[in-house]
Structure formats: C-alpha cells, structure tokens
mmCIF file of C-alpha atoms in Angstrom:
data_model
loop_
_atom_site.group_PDB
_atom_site.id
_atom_site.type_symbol
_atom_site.label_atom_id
_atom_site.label_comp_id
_atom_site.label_asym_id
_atom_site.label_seq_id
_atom_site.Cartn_x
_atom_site.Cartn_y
_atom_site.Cartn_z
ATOM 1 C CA UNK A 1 2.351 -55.607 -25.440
ATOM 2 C CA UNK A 2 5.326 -54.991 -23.679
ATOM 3 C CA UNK A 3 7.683 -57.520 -23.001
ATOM 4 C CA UNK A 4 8.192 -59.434 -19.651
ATOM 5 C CA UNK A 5 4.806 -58.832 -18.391
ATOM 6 C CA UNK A 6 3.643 -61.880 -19.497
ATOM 7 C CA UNK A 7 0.023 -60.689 -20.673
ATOM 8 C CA UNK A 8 -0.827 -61.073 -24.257
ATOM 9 C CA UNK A 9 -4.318 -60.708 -26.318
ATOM 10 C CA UNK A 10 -5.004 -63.415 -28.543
ATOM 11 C CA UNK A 11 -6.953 -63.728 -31.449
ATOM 12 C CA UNK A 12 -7.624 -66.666 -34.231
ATOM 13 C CA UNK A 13 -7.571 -69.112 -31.941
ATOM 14 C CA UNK A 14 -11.504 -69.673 -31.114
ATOM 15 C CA UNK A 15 -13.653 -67.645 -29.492
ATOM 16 C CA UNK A 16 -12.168 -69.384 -25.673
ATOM 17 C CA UNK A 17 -9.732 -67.357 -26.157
ATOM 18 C CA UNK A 18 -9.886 -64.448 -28.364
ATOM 19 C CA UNK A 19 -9.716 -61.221 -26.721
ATOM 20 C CA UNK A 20 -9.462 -61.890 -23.356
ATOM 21 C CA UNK A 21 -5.897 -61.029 -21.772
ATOM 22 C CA UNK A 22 -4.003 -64.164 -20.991
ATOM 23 C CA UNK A 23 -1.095 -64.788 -18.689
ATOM 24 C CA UNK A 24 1.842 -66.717 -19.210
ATOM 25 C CA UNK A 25 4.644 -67.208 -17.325
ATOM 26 C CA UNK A 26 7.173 -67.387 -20.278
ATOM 27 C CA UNK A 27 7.363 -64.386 -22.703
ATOM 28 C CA UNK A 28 5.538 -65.069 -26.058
ATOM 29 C CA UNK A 29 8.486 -64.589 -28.714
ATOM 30 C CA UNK A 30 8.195 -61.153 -30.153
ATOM 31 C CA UNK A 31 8.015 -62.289 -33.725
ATOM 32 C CA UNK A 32 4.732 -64.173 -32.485
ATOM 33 C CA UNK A 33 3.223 -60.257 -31.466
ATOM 34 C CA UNK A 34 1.504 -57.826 -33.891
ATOM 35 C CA UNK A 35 3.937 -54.974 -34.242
ATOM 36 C CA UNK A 36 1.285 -52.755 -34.778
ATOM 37 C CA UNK A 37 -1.888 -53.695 -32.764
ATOM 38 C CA UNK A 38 0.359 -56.027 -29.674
ATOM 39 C CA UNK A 39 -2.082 -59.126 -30.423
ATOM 40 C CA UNK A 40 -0.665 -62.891 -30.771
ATOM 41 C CA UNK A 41 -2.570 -63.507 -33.937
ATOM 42 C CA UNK A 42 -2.914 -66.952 -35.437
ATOM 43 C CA UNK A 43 -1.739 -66.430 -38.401
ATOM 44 C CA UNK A 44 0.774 -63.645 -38.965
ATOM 45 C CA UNK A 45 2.451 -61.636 -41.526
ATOM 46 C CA UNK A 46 6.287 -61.563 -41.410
ATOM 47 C CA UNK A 47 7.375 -58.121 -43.598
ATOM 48 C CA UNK A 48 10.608 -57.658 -45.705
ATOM 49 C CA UNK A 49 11.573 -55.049 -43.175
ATOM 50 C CA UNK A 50 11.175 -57.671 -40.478
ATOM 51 C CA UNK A 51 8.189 -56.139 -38.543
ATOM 52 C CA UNK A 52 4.991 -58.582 -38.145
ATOM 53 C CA UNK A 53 1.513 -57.936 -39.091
ATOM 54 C CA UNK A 54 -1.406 -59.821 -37.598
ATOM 55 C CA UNK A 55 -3.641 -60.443 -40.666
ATOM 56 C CA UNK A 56 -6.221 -57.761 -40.136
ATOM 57 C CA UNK A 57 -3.973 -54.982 -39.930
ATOM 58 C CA UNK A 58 -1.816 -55.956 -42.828
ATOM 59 C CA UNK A 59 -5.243 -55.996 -44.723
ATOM 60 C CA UNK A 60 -5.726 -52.439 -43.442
ATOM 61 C CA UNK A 61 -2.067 -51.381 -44.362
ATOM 62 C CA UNK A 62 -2.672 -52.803 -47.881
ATOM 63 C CA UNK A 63 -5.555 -51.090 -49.082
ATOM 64 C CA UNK A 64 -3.367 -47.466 -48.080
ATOM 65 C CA UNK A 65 0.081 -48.310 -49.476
ATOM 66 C CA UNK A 66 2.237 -51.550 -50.472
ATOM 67 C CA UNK A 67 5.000 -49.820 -47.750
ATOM 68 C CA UNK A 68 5.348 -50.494 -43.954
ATOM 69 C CA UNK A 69 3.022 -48.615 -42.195
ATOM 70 C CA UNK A 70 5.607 -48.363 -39.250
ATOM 71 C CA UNK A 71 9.210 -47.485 -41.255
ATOM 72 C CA UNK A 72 7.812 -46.991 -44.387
ATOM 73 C CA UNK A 73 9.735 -49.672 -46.334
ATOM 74 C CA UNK A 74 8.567 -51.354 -49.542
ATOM 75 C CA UNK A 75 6.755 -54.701 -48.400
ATOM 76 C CA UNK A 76 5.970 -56.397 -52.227
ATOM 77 C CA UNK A 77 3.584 -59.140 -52.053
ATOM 78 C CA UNK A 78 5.800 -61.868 -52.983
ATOM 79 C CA UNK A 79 8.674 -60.890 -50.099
ATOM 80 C CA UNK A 80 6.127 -61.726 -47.615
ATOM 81 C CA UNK A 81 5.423 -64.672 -45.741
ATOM 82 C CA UNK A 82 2.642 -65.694 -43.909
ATOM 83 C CA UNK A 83 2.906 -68.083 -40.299
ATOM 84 C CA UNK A 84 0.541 -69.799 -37.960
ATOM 85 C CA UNK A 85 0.983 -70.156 -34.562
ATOM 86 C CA UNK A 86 -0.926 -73.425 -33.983
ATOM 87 C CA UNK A 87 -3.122 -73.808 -30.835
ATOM 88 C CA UNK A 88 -1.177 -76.833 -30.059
ATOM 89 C CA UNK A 89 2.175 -74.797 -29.711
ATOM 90 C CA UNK A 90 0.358 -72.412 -28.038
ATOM 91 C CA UNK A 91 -1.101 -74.820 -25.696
ATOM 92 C CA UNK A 92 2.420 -76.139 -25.059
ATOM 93 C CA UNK A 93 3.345 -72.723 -23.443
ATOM 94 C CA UNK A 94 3.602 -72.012 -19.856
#
C-alpha cells in the first residue's frame, strides 16, 4: 500500500471489514502495514530488522527460514514482538 493514498486492506478485524479496501483520510502509520503483503493486520509482527509482518505471512516466512524474508536478517523468536491494532483505535481514525 503506498503511502498517502489513503486506501488500506484490512484484515483481523471481523468479517465487516476484512478485505474490502477502506478509505481514510489520514495515513495509517506504516508500522501498522504488512511490509510484505500491504494489509493493516490486527495483530502484527514487529522484526529485529524493523520490518512488520502481518501474522500469516510471518507464519509463511517461518516454516522457510528464521531470517527476513525481505533483507535477509536473522529474526530469533525471542527478538520479536507481537502488536494489536485494536478495532477501537482503528475506529478512532479518520
């Protein structure tokens, strides 16, 4: 998703609004976005190398290799933490 266009994909957040592009008028913070697959996912994984993982495509980029499937940097288990984007910060976005 590219920035400043204000259209994002979401998914996690009930089936309302899963997969069905959404507008906003304010930009969606990048560490919010899948840096693989551009979705805001609910819950995210945030990477030692500091790209973000929605959680379906970290579980595909585990099962090939503990590195970063984008700049091929270790990402060990326990440097990585997990985030949720609630629905009711979500909700509080224009």
């Amino acid at each position: 998703m590219a920035q400043g266009t204000g259209r994002y994909t979401l998914i996690g957040f009930g089936e309302d609004l899963d997969l069905r592009p959404l507008f906003f008028v304010e930009d969606i913070q990048e560490a919010r976005i899948c840096s693989v697959c551009g979705v805001v996912p609910k819950k995210n994984a945030f990477l030692p190398c500091r790209h973000v993982l929605c959680e379906a495509c970290y579980e595909q980029c585990v099962q090939i290799s503990d590195h970063c499937v984008l700049d091929g940097e270790a990402c060990p288990t326990p440097e990585l933490h997990w985030r949720e984007f609630s629905l009711e910060s979500l909700m509080k976005r224009r």
